[in-house]
Structure formats: C-alpha cells, structure tokens
Amino acid sequence: MSERVRRLRQLIDESQVDCLLVTGRENVRYLSGFTGSSGTLLIGAAVAQLLTDARYTTQARSEAPGFEIVNVENSWVELAAELLPDRTCRVVGFESEHVTHQQFLRMQETLSMVELKPLKNLVEGLRQVKDEEEVREIRWAVGLVDRAFSWFLDRVQPGRKERDLALELEFHLRRQGAEEMAFDTILASGARSALPHGRPSDKVLEAGDLVLLDCGVVHKGYCSDFSRTVLVGSDPEPWQNEIYRVVLAAQEAGIGMIRAGAKAADVDARVRAVIEEHGFGDYFGHSTGHGLGVQVHEAPRMSRFSEETLQAGMVVTVEPGIYLPDHGGVRIEDVVVVREDGAEVLTGTPKDRLLCV
Ligand SMILES: [Mn+2]
C-alpha cells in the first residue's frame, strides 16, 4: 500500500473513526492515482476500495492498482450501504467540505446503520508536504511556463488585444505539453493591471502600459502558478519603476524568510512591512501566497491569518503586488519549495528589473 494511504490510516485512527469516505476529487486522485471525474474511496485499517461506475472501471484498474475497484450501479451511497455491514466500520468519517447537503441527507438516510462523523482537512493536511516526485512534476509545470514566457514576450506589442494574447499563450502552452490551464489566465494592461484578477478583455495594448500576466498549467495533475509584469515600450514612468522595485524588494524579503520552521504569517508580515514602509500598504490587499500542488490553491495559506508553520517539502507561492487604481499594478510571483535551510525557487524567469518590451 502506498505511503500516502499508510499515513492517512494513521490519521483515520487518530480521528477516532473506523473508516473514511473520500469524496474530494483531488483527494481521490492524490490517494489512489485515479483521474476520473466520478469516484469515491472507502479507506479503513484493512480496506482500500474505489467506488466508481462502468465508464471508469477499466481506467480505475490501471490507474489505482492499490485499490479494490467496486462498480457503482445506482449511487455510491447505496453501494457504500452494501459494503459497510460486512466490515468493522461502525463510525464512518466523511469529508464535510466535499459532500453536498443533498448527498449528506442521502448518507444519513441510507447509511443509518453507522455513525457518520464529519471530518475536514485530513487529506489536505497530508498534501501540504510534497515528496520529491511531486516536486519534480511541479518543477516541470513551472519550467514550461518559464519557457513560454520568453515566447510570449515577443508577442507583447502595441495594438495587440489582451484576449488574443492570452488565447495565443494558452494555445502555445497546450501545444508544448500542458494538460490544461491551472486556472483562468489573468492578463490585464494599462489601468486594468490594477485589477489583481483582471480577465483578458478587448482592450488593446498601448505604449506605456504595464501588462500583468498571471497563469499556470497542469502537468501530471500538478499545478504551476506564475506572475510577471512588463512594460510596453521603452520608457517607464517613475511611478512604474518605483512600484516594481518595491514589489520586488517585498517579494525577495519574503522568499528570504522561508525555511522549515518559519511561520507563514511572519513571511506575510515581512512582505507587507516592506510595502508599507514605502507608503503602498493600502494598495496590497491580498495575501502573500498559497500552497500549490494538485490544486492551484491549497494549504498552507501564506497570509496574516495563517497559523501554519512551514515544513520542508511544502511548495508555496510568493506573490505580493501593488495596485494603484486608475493607474496600474505590478505583481511578481515565484513558486518555491520550503527546504530545511531556506527556499528553493523553482521559477526561472528573471525579475531583477521592470522589463520593457
Ligand atoms: Mn498564485
């Protein structure tokens, strides 16, 4: 049985349940390898079953060899009701963040022979610390976007539409091997770059515009996340250079604090302090970053509200920004691996000055 399932069994035991129903899609994939859109895991001390339907049973056998594949005919809840009485599962945990209210009512009705216990963040907790195989997939996804960014820069020209540029970049990334985009690409220029999550619009790039790009791809189920801001033309205004330098200083200060044992909230505080010292505190409204893995946003949170201590093997983003309404904004985002003695930066694209293209 895989190391992941072994560690989960320990958590199941500590949570005082006899077994766990895993319904979160990313959690199912993380634990079993199964990539289909419909599957539920039943995991206990001596049980590892994957409940899925006829569309997926063949695929499941090859993707999840460590699991017994059980065919769902009606619904997985009814199948679980048939499977559970044979087992020693009396208290059954379920993922309260990955069950709809309707499913919960059905579980209450159909699984009345057991006690249902809501649990959360069990698998998400395991997912925080990556093994080197996971780091390798993330590194590849990060590298793909690094290479595509050079390609993209040649196409950033006055007269080009945000939507067209974003579409061409996504097409290029897919052709270079991305499974899919990790999230909707953010590409915003000029005053629109002050929208931290600006969707590509019909706006045309003009000389003097800041262009903020934030995109990521999925590779073997693992996400990358990347932001850079460049200037169209060759003549940045002083405020554009200034906010770029401040964001860069804040981002590097944050990366400099990352190591096993550091508190995520302290990293956020350090980044925020640099931006506040320069008088831009009101223009940095989001958190410093987030964990990255099979989901583009996962634990740990890199925010002032985070209670987490960084551990070796966590993969996080560091992505401060300054957004001046009606003027423009800058964000710089790298992906880093937390190591015992510091941060290993996976992102390779240079960031040392505001690039003018
Ligand atoms: Mn991000």
mmCIF file of C-alpha atoms and ligand atoms in Angstrom:
data_model
loop_
_atom_site.group_PDB
_atom_site.id
_atom_site.type_symbol
_atom_site.label_atom_id
_atom_site.label_comp_id
_atom_site.label_asym_id
_atom_site.label_seq_id
_atom_site.Cartn_x
_atom_site.Cartn_y
_atom_site.Cartn_z
ATOM 1 C CA MET A 1 0.000 0.000 0.000
ATOM 2 C CA SER A 2 1.231 3.472 -0.811
ATOM 3 C CA GLU A 3 2.894 5.716 1.720
ATOM 4 C CA ARG A 4 0.030 8.199 1.339
ATOM 5 C CA VAL A 5 -2.620 5.654 2.307
ATOM 6 C CA ARG A 6 -0.439 4.447 5.164
ATOM 7 C CA ARG A 7 -0.191 7.986 6.547
ATOM 8 C CA LEU A 8 -3.924 8.552 6.071
ATOM 9 C CA ARG A 9 -4.706 5.376 8.024
ATOM 10 C CA GLN A 10 -2.776 6.812 10.919
ATOM 11 C CA LEU A 11 -4.887 9.990 10.764
ATOM 12 C CA ILE A 12 -8.089 7.938 10.474
ATOM 13 C CA ASP A 13 -7.092 6.151 13.645
ATOM 14 C CA GLU A 14 -6.320 9.420 15.439
ATOM 15 C CA SER A 15 -9.677 10.854 14.332
ATOM 16 C CA GLN A 16 -11.492 8.027 16.112
ATOM 17 C CA VAL A 17 -13.316 6.728 13.100
ATOM 18 C CA ASP A 18 -13.143 3.196 11.714
ATOM 19 C CA CYS A 19 -13.008 4.263 8.100
ATOM 20 C CA LEU A 20 -13.202 7.297 5.863
ATOM 21 C CA LEU A 21 -15.208 8.076 2.751
ATOM 22 C CA VAL A 22 -13.083 10.269 0.478
ATOM 23 C CA THR A 23 -15.181 12.279 -1.975
ATOM 24 C CA GLY A 24 -12.969 15.274 -2.812
ATOM 25 C CA ARG A 25 -11.893 14.727 -6.406
ATOM 26 C CA GLU A 26 -8.319 15.928 -5.891
ATOM 27 C CA ASN A 27 -8.077 13.864 -2.719
ATOM 28 C CA VAL A 28 -9.250 10.745 -4.548
ATOM 29 C CA ARG A 29 -6.602 11.308 -7.210
ATOM 30 C CA TYR A 30 -3.897 12.104 -4.661
ATOM 31 C CA LEU A 31 -4.519 8.922 -2.685
ATOM 32 C CA SER A 32 -5.298 6.449 -5.453
ATOM 33 C CA GLY A 33 -3.988 7.834 -8.754
ATOM 34 C CA PHE A 34 -7.485 7.628 -10.248
ATOM 35 C CA THR A 35 -8.115 10.601 -12.584
ATOM 36 C CA GLY A 36 -11.785 10.030 -13.494
ATOM 37 C CA SER A 37 -14.467 12.575 -12.698
ATOM 38 C CA SER A 38 -16.538 10.255 -10.521
ATOM 39 C CA GLY A 39 -15.061 8.121 -7.775
ATOM 40 C CA THR A 40 -15.267 7.670 -4.013
ATOM 41 C CA LEU A 41 -12.726 5.962 -1.791
ATOM 42 C CA LEU A 42 -13.568 3.860 1.233
ATOM 43 C CA ILE A 43 -10.460 3.546 3.375
ATOM 44 C CA GLY A 44 -10.106 1.754 6.693
ATOM 45 C CA ALA A 45 -7.434 -0.197 8.520
ATOM 46 C CA ALA A 46 -7.870 -3.194 6.211
ATOM 47 C CA VAL A 47 -9.962 -1.642 3.443
ATOM 48 C CA ALA A 48 -8.968 0.315 0.357
ATOM 49 C CA GLN A 49 -11.809 0.424 -2.139
ATOM 50 C CA LEU A 50 -12.533 2.704 -5.076
ATOM 51 C CA LEU A 51 -16.203 3.017 -5.913
ATOM 52 C CA THR A 52 -16.781 4.113 -9.494
ATOM 53 C CA ASP A 53 -19.128 3.413 -12.363
ATOM 54 C CA ALA A 54 -18.885 1.486 -15.615
ATOM 55 C CA ARG A 55 -17.462 4.468 -17.516
ATOM 56 C CA TYR A 56 -14.356 4.230 -15.390
ATOM 57 C CA THR A 57 -13.852 0.714 -14.057
ATOM 58 C CA THR A 58 -11.247 -0.260 -16.668
ATOM 59 C CA GLN A 59 -9.392 3.018 -16.250
ATOM 60 C CA ALA A 60 -9.564 2.689 -12.465
ATOM 61 C CA ARG A 61 -7.963 -0.778 -12.540
ATOM 62 C CA SER A 62 -4.935 0.557 -14.348
ATOM 63 C CA GLU A 63 -4.661 3.894 -12.531
ATOM 64 C CA ALA A 64 -5.341 2.711 -8.987
ATOM 65 C CA PRO A 65 -3.738 -0.745 -8.669
ATOM 66 C CA GLY A 66 -3.587 -0.478 -4.876
ATOM 67 C CA PHE A 67 -7.376 -0.317 -4.610
ATOM 68 C CA GLU A 68 -10.156 -2.847 -4.986
ATOM 69 C CA ILE A 69 -12.439 -1.448 -7.697
ATOM 70 C CA VAL A 70 -16.144 -1.747 -6.925
ATOM 71 C CA ASN A 71 -18.723 -0.953 -9.589
ATOM 72 C CA VAL A 72 -21.352 1.673 -8.770
ATOM 73 C CA GLU A 73 -24.693 0.869 -10.407
ATOM 74 C CA ASN A 74 -27.043 3.336 -8.781
ATOM 75 C CA SER A 75 -25.213 5.707 -6.448
ATOM 76 C CA TRP A 76 -22.044 5.382 -4.404
ATOM 77 C CA VAL A 77 -24.046 5.981 -1.217
ATOM 78 C CA GLU A 78 -26.178 2.906 -1.873
ATOM 79 C CA LEU A 79 -23.126 0.878 -2.728
ATOM 80 C CA ALA A 80 -21.436 2.015 0.487
ATOM 81 C CA ALA A 81 -24.520 0.818 2.383
ATOM 82 C CA GLU A 82 -23.965 -2.643 0.901
ATOM 83 C CA LEU A 83 -20.235 -2.651 1.587
ATOM 84 C CA LEU A 84 -20.231 -1.308 5.129
ATOM 85 C CA PRO A 85 -22.201 -4.007 7.003
ATOM 86 C CA ASP A 86 -19.567 -6.575 6.019
ATOM 87 C CA ARG A 87 -16.880 -4.536 7.669
ATOM 88 C CA THR A 88 -15.927 -3.491 11.115
ATOM 89 C CA CYS A 89 -16.758 0.126 10.276
ATOM 90 C CA ARG A 90 -19.110 1.467 12.904
ATOM 91 C CA VAL A 91 -18.009 5.096 12.896
ATOM 92 C CA VAL A 92 -17.573 6.375 9.364
ATOM 93 C CA GLY A 93 -15.822 9.654 8.676
ATOM 94 C CA PHE A 94 -16.668 11.730 5.647
ATOM 95 C CA GLU A 95 -15.125 14.844 4.105
ATOM 96 C CA SER A 96 -17.510 17.587 5.183
ATOM 97 C CA GLU A 97 -16.020 20.031 2.685
ATOM 98 C CA HIS A 98 -16.561 17.644 -0.213
ATOM 99 C CA VAL A 99 -20.124 16.447 0.316
ATOM 100 C CA THR A 100 -23.149 18.434 -0.815
ATOM 101 C CA HIS A 101 -26.035 18.911 1.569
ATOM 102 C CA GLN A 102 -28.155 16.688 -0.652
ATOM 103 C CA GLN A 103 -25.535 13.918 -0.511
ATOM 104 C CA PHE A 104 -25.337 14.294 3.248
ATOM 105 C CA LEU A 105 -29.114 13.846 3.632
ATOM 106 C CA ARG A 106 -28.890 10.752 1.463
ATOM 107 C CA MET A 107 -25.980 9.408 3.508
ATOM 108 C CA GLN A 108 -27.926 9.950 6.744
ATOM 109 C CA GLU A 109 -30.863 8.047 5.345
ATOM 110 C CA THR A 110 -29.019 5.247 3.566
ATOM 111 C CA LEU A 111 -26.104 4.716 5.953
ATOM 112 C CA SER A 112 -28.227 4.746 9.099
ATOM 113 C CA MET A 113 -26.509 1.534 10.321
ATOM 114 C CA VAL A 114 -23.322 3.511 11.086
ATOM 115 C CA GLU A 115 -22.428 6.694 12.885
ATOM 116 C CA LEU A 116 -21.361 9.409 10.441
ATOM 117 C CA LYS A 117 -18.656 11.791 11.576
ATOM 118 C CA PRO A 118 -17.738 14.944 9.628
ATOM 119 C CA LEU A 119 -14.001 15.485 9.206
ATOM 120 C CA LYS A 120 -12.074 18.102 7.323
ATOM 121 C CA ASN A 121 -8.569 18.720 6.019
ATOM 122 C CA LEU A 122 -7.360 15.186 6.692
ATOM 123 C CA VAL A 123 -6.124 14.545 3.171
ATOM 124 C CA GLU A 124 -5.450 18.258 2.562
ATOM 125 C CA GLY A 125 -3.110 18.127 5.552
ATOM 126 C CA LEU A 126 -1.177 15.234 4.024
ATOM 127 C CA ARG A 127 -0.998 17.012 0.689
ATOM 128 C CA GLN A 128 0.845 20.012 2.121
ATOM 129 C CA VAL A 129 4.204 18.288 2.260
ATOM 130 C CA LYS A 130 5.337 17.087 -1.144
ATOM 131 C CA ASP A 131 7.650 14.188 -1.862
ATOM 132 C CA GLU A 132 10.413 14.656 -4.435
ATOM 133 C CA GLU A 133 8.339 13.023 -7.166
ATOM 134 C CA GLU A 134 5.645 15.657 -6.651
ATOM 135 C CA VAL A 135 8.265 18.431 -6.597
ATOM 136 C CA ARG A 136 9.565 17.096 -9.918
ATOM 137 C CA GLU A 137 6.134 17.394 -11.583
ATOM 138 C CA ILE A 138 5.634 20.915 -10.184
ATOM 139 C CA ARG A 139 9.126 21.879 -11.340
ATOM 140 C CA TRP A 140 8.253 20.729 -14.854
ATOM 141 C CA ALA A 141 4.973 22.691 -14.855
ATOM 142 C CA VAL A 142 6.846 25.787 -13.634
ATOM 143 C CA GLY A 143 9.562 25.354 -16.275
ATOM 144 C CA LEU A 144 7.012 25.038 -19.071
ATOM 145 C CA VAL A 145 5.569 28.455 -18.210
ATOM 146 C CA ASP A 146 9.071 29.949 -17.873
ATOM 147 C CA ARG A 147 9.878 28.851 -21.423
ATOM 148 C CA ALA A 148 6.515 30.018 -22.750
ATOM 149 C CA PHE A 149 7.008 33.437 -21.165
ATOM 150 C CA SER A 150 10.036 34.128 -23.402
ATOM 151 C CA TRP A 151 7.882 33.164 -26.372
ATOM 152 C CA PHE A 152 5.098 35.389 -25.092
ATOM 153 C CA LEU A 153 7.331 38.458 -24.667
ATOM 154 C CA ASP A 154 7.969 38.628 -28.411
ATOM 155 C CA ARG A 155 4.227 38.999 -28.907
ATOM 156 C CA VAL A 156 3.628 41.793 -26.406
ATOM 157 C CA GLN A 157 3.292 44.744 -28.767
ATOM 158 C CA PRO A 158 1.184 47.871 -29.049
ATOM 159 C CA GLY A 159 -2.046 47.142 -30.899
ATOM 160 C CA ARG A 160 -2.426 43.570 -29.641
ATOM 161 C CA LYS A 161 -5.642 42.694 -27.801
ATOM 162 C CA GLU A 162 -5.432 41.269 -24.273
ATOM 163 C CA ARG A 163 -7.825 38.449 -25.207
ATOM 164 C CA ASP A 164 -5.864 37.462 -28.290
ATOM 165 C CA LEU A 165 -2.556 37.418 -26.439
ATOM 166 C CA ALA A 166 -3.979 35.296 -23.620
ATOM 167 C CA LEU A 167 -5.549 32.876 -26.084
ATOM 168 C CA GLU A 168 -2.331 32.516 -28.090
ATOM 169 C CA LEU A 169 -0.339 31.910 -24.925
ATOM 170 C CA GLU A 170 -2.770 29.224 -23.756
ATOM 171 C CA PHE A 171 -2.688 27.534 -27.160
ATOM 172 C CA HIS A 172 1.109 27.595 -27.091
ATOM 173 C CA LEU A 173 1.221 26.135 -23.569
ATOM 174 C CA ARG A 174 -1.147 23.322 -24.560
ATOM 175 C CA ARG A 175 0.903 22.566 -27.637
ATOM 176 C CA GLN A 176 4.065 22.460 -25.511
ATOM 177 C CA GLY A 177 2.541 19.764 -23.327
ATOM 178 C CA ALA A 178 0.326 21.392 -20.691
ATOM 179 C CA GLU A 179 -2.561 19.079 -19.720
ATOM 180 C CA GLU A 180 -4.745 22.100 -19.146
ATOM 181 C CA MET A 181 -4.559 25.567 -17.668
ATOM 182 C CA ALA A 182 -4.461 25.528 -13.864
ATOM 183 C CA PHE A 183 -6.888 28.489 -13.706
ATOM 184 C CA ASP A 184 -8.308 31.229 -15.914
ATOM 185 C CA THR A 185 -5.385 33.255 -17.250
ATOM 186 C CA ILE A 186 -5.133 36.791 -15.914
ATOM 187 C CA LEU A 187 -3.841 39.294 -18.453
ATOM 188 C CA ALA A 188 -4.546 42.963 -17.845
ATOM 189 C CA SER A 189 -2.885 46.048 -19.280
ATOM 190 C CA GLY A 190 -2.699 49.769 -18.567
ATOM 191 C CA ALA A 191 -5.097 50.906 -15.847
ATOM 192 C CA ARG A 192 -6.649 47.416 -15.903
ATOM 193 C CA SER A 193 -3.434 45.968 -14.439
ATOM 194 C CA ALA A 194 -4.614 47.492 -11.146
ATOM 195 C CA LEU A 195 -7.277 44.753 -11.105
ATOM 196 C CA PRO A 196 -5.466 41.929 -9.268
ATOM 197 C CA HIS A 197 -7.622 39.354 -11.101
ATOM 198 C CA GLY A 198 -8.325 41.158 -14.360
ATOM 199 C CA ARG A 199 -9.740 38.924 -17.074
ATOM 200 C CA PRO A 200 -8.324 39.404 -20.567
ATOM 201 C CA SER A 201 -10.556 41.939 -22.323
ATOM 202 C CA ASP A 202 -10.898 43.537 -25.750
ATOM 203 C CA LYS A 203 -8.562 46.300 -24.618
ATOM 204 C CA VAL A 204 -5.642 46.881 -26.949
ATOM 205 C CA LEU A 205 -2.103 47.221 -25.575
ATOM 206 C CA GLU A 206 -0.657 50.728 -25.812
ATOM 207 C CA ALA A 207 2.861 52.066 -25.366
ATOM 208 C CA GLY A 208 3.393 52.919 -21.714
ATOM 209 C CA ASP A 209 1.027 50.190 -20.421
ATOM 210 C CA LEU A 210 2.033 47.863 -17.644
ATOM 211 C CA VAL A 211 0.977 44.325 -18.594
ATOM 212 C CA LEU A 212 0.280 41.930 -15.747
ATOM 213 C CA LEU A 213 0.245 38.243 -16.661
ATOM 214 C CA ASP A 214 -0.692 35.522 -14.158
ATOM 215 C CA CYS A 215 -1.081 32.000 -15.476
ATOM 216 C CA GLY A 216 -0.335 28.382 -14.678
ATOM 217 C CA VAL A 217 -0.555 24.926 -16.191
ATOM 218 C CA VAL A 218 -1.276 21.404 -15.006
ATOM 219 C CA HIS A 219 1.273 18.645 -15.569
ATOM 220 C CA LYS A 220 0.561 15.080 -14.370
ATOM 221 C CA GLY A 221 -2.049 16.567 -12.083
ATOM 222 C CA TYR A 222 0.266 19.187 -10.546
ATOM 223 C CA CYS A 223 -0.135 22.931 -10.967
ATOM 224 C CA SER A 224 2.197 25.818 -11.595
ATOM 225 C CA ASP A 225 1.474 29.477 -10.914
ATOM 226 C CA PHE A 226 3.389 32.402 -12.374
ATOM 227 C CA SER A 227 3.101 36.193 -12.444
ATOM 228 C CA ARG A 228 5.261 38.814 -14.105
ATOM 229 C CA THR A 229 4.589 42.421 -15.026
ATOM 230 C CA VAL A 230 6.255 44.067 -18.043
ATOM 231 C CA LEU A 231 6.077 47.468 -19.710
ATOM 232 C CA VAL A 232 5.001 48.028 -23.309
ATOM 233 C CA GLY A 233 7.553 50.348 -24.882
ATOM 234 C CA SER A 234 10.881 51.560 -23.633
ATOM 235 C CA ASP A 235 10.066 54.451 -21.369
ATOM 236 C CA PRO A 236 8.719 53.600 -17.913
ATOM 237 C CA GLU A 237 7.344 56.426 -15.809
ATOM 238 C CA PRO A 238 8.966 56.917 -12.398
ATOM 239 C CA TRP A 239 5.921 55.531 -10.524
ATOM 240 C CA GLN A 240 6.014 52.367 -12.647
ATOM 241 C CA ASN A 241 9.662 51.741 -11.813
ATOM 242 C CA GLU A 242 9.022 52.598 -8.175
ATOM 243 C CA ILE A 243 6.181 50.168 -7.554
ATOM 244 C CA TYR A 244 8.076 47.472 -9.453
ATOM 245 C CA ARG A 245 11.128 47.940 -7.220
ATOM 246 C CA VAL A 246 9.039 47.909 -4.043
ATOM 247 C CA VAL A 247 7.138 44.755 -5.037
ATOM 248 C CA LEU A 248 10.417 43.067 -5.941
ATOM 249 C CA ALA A 249 12.040 44.061 -2.630
ATOM 250 C CA ALA A 250 8.986 42.779 -0.723
ATOM 251 C CA GLN A 251 8.925 39.523 -2.680
ATOM 252 C CA GLU A 252 12.648 38.884 -2.147
ATOM 253 C CA ALA A 253 12.346 39.708 1.563
ATOM 254 C CA GLY A 254 9.536 37.149 1.827
ATOM 255 C CA ILE A 255 11.495 34.463 -0.015
ATOM 256 C CA GLY A 256 14.481 35.223 2.218
ATOM 257 C CA MET A 257 12.439 34.300 5.294
ATOM 258 C CA ILE A 258 11.193 30.978 4.012
ATOM 259 C CA ARG A 259 12.676 27.894 5.613
ATOM 260 C CA ALA A 260 11.404 24.936 7.638
ATOM 261 C CA GLY A 261 10.200 26.243 10.989
ATOM 262 C CA ALA A 262 9.260 29.751 9.802
ATOM 263 C CA LYS A 263 5.686 30.848 10.403
ATOM 264 C CA ALA A 264 3.663 31.544 7.263
ATOM 265 C CA ALA A 265 2.140 34.594 8.973
ATOM 266 C CA ASP A 266 5.618 36.005 9.642
ATOM 267 C CA VAL A 267 6.533 35.715 5.964
ATOM 268 C CA ASP A 268 3.355 37.618 5.099
ATOM 269 C CA ALA A 269 4.125 40.239 7.749
ATOM 270 C CA ARG A 270 7.653 40.779 6.370
ATOM 271 C CA VAL A 271 6.388 41.203 2.804
ATOM 272 C CA ARG A 272 3.661 43.583 3.963
ATOM 273 C CA ALA A 273 6.127 45.619 6.060
ATOM 274 C CA VAL A 274 8.323 46.351 3.035
ATOM 275 C CA ILE A 275 5.312 47.574 1.050
ATOM 276 C CA GLU A 276 4.024 49.636 3.999
ATOM 277 C CA GLU A 277 7.449 51.222 4.604
ATOM 278 C CA HIS A 278 7.256 52.664 1.109
ATOM 279 C CA GLY A 279 3.755 54.019 1.638
ATOM 280 C CA PHE A 280 1.870 51.496 -0.508
ATOM 281 C CA GLY A 281 0.267 49.465 2.269
ATOM 282 C CA ASP A 282 -3.248 50.433 1.165
ATOM 283 C CA TYR A 283 -2.608 49.051 -2.305
ATOM 284 C CA PHE A 284 -1.682 45.470 -1.410
ATOM 285 C CA GLY A 285 -4.988 43.866 -0.492
ATOM 286 C CA HIS A 286 -4.390 40.154 -0.945
ATOM 287 C CA SER A 287 -2.296 37.608 0.885
ATOM 288 C CA THR A 288 1.351 36.894 0.116
ATOM 289 C CA GLY A 289 0.802 33.477 -1.374
ATOM 290 C CA HIS A 290 -0.558 29.977 -1.032
ATOM 291 C CA GLY A 291 0.369 26.338 -1.156
ATOM 292 C CA LEU A 292 0.450 24.722 -4.584
ATOM 293 C CA GLY A 293 0.017 21.099 -5.609
ATOM 294 C CA VAL A 294 -2.806 19.096 -7.156
ATOM 295 C CA GLN A 295 -4.820 22.263 -6.654
ATOM 296 C CA VAL A 296 -3.602 25.713 -7.523
ATOM 297 C CA HIS A 297 -4.653 26.998 -4.116
ATOM 298 C CA GLU A 298 -4.121 24.616 -1.242
ATOM 299 C CA ALA A 299 -2.657 24.593 2.241
ATOM 300 C CA PRO A 300 -0.707 26.281 3.681
ATOM 301 C CA ARG A 301 -2.116 29.774 3.379
ATOM 302 C CA MET A 302 0.600 32.434 3.265
ATOM 303 C CA SER A 303 -1.414 35.160 4.950
ATOM 304 C CA ARG A 304 -1.518 37.115 8.160
ATOM 305 C CA PHE A 305 -4.343 34.815 9.295
ATOM 306 C CA SER A 306 -2.353 31.641 8.747
ATOM 307 C CA GLU A 307 -1.457 29.616 11.811
ATOM 308 C CA GLU A 308 0.798 27.245 9.934
ATOM 309 C CA THR A 309 4.481 26.645 10.426
ATOM 310 C CA LEU A 310 6.338 25.908 7.208
ATOM 311 C CA GLN A 311 7.718 22.398 6.841
ATOM 312 C CA ALA A 312 10.368 21.077 4.485
ATOM 313 C CA GLY A 313 8.682 19.863 1.312
ATOM 314 C CA MET A 314 5.870 22.397 1.291
ATOM 315 C CA VAL A 315 5.530 24.200 -2.044
ATOM 316 C CA VAL A 316 4.226 27.758 -1.886
ATOM 317 C CA THR A 317 3.920 30.887 -3.990
ATOM 318 C CA VAL A 318 5.257 34.311 -3.005
ATOM 319 C CA GLU A 319 3.332 36.931 -4.932
ATOM 320 C CA PRO A 320 2.981 40.405 -3.500
ATOM 321 C CA GLY A 321 1.537 43.204 -5.630
ATOM 322 C CA ILE A 322 0.823 46.907 -5.602
ATOM 323 C CA TYR A 323 -2.294 48.072 -7.438
ATOM 324 C CA LEU A 324 -2.852 51.799 -7.953
ATOM 325 C CA PRO A 325 -6.468 52.356 -9.046
ATOM 326 C CA ASP A 326 -6.805 54.069 -12.445
ATOM 327 C CA HIS A 327 -3.051 53.845 -12.980
ATOM 328 C CA GLY A 328 -1.841 50.268 -12.983
ATOM 329 C CA GLY A 329 -0.411 47.472 -10.934
ATOM 330 C CA VAL A 330 2.544 45.164 -10.531
ATOM 331 C CA ARG A 331 2.670 41.600 -9.232
ATOM 332 C CA ILE A 332 5.694 39.295 -9.142
ATOM 333 C CA GLU A 333 5.087 35.641 -8.304
ATOM 334 C CA ASP A 334 7.504 32.754 -7.906
ATOM 335 C CA VAL A 335 6.959 29.169 -6.793
ATOM 336 C CA VAL A 336 9.312 27.990 -4.047
ATOM 337 C CA VAL A 337 9.978 24.740 -2.233
ATOM 338 C CA VAL A 338 10.476 25.034 1.534
ATOM 339 C CA ARG A 339 13.763 23.395 2.479
ATOM 340 C CA GLU A 340 15.390 22.915 5.895
ATOM 341 C CA ASP A 341 17.782 25.809 5.332
ATOM 342 C CA GLY A 342 15.851 28.136 3.035
ATOM 343 C CA ALA A 343 13.703 28.469 -0.059
ATOM 344 C CA GLU A 344 14.440 26.727 -3.328
ATOM 345 C CA VAL A 345 12.990 28.984 -6.036
ATOM 346 C CA LEU A 346 11.608 26.896 -8.901
ATOM 347 C CA THR A 347 10.643 29.826 -11.142
ATOM 348 C CA GLY A 348 13.494 30.671 -13.506
ATOM 349 C CA THR A 349 12.247 33.797 -15.297
ATOM 350 C CA PRO A 350 14.376 36.836 -14.352
ATOM 351 C CA LYS A 351 12.708 39.596 -12.367
ATOM 352 C CA ASP A 352 15.557 41.944 -11.418
ATOM 353 C CA ARG A 353 14.080 44.994 -13.179
ATOM 354 C CA LEU A 354 10.915 46.132 -14.947
ATOM 355 C CA LEU A 355 11.265 44.547 -18.360
ATOM 356 C CA CYS A 356 10.440 46.900 -21.252
ATOM 357 C CA VAL A 357 9.245 45.082 -24.358
HETATM 358 MN MN MN B 1 -0.848 32.422 -7.188
#
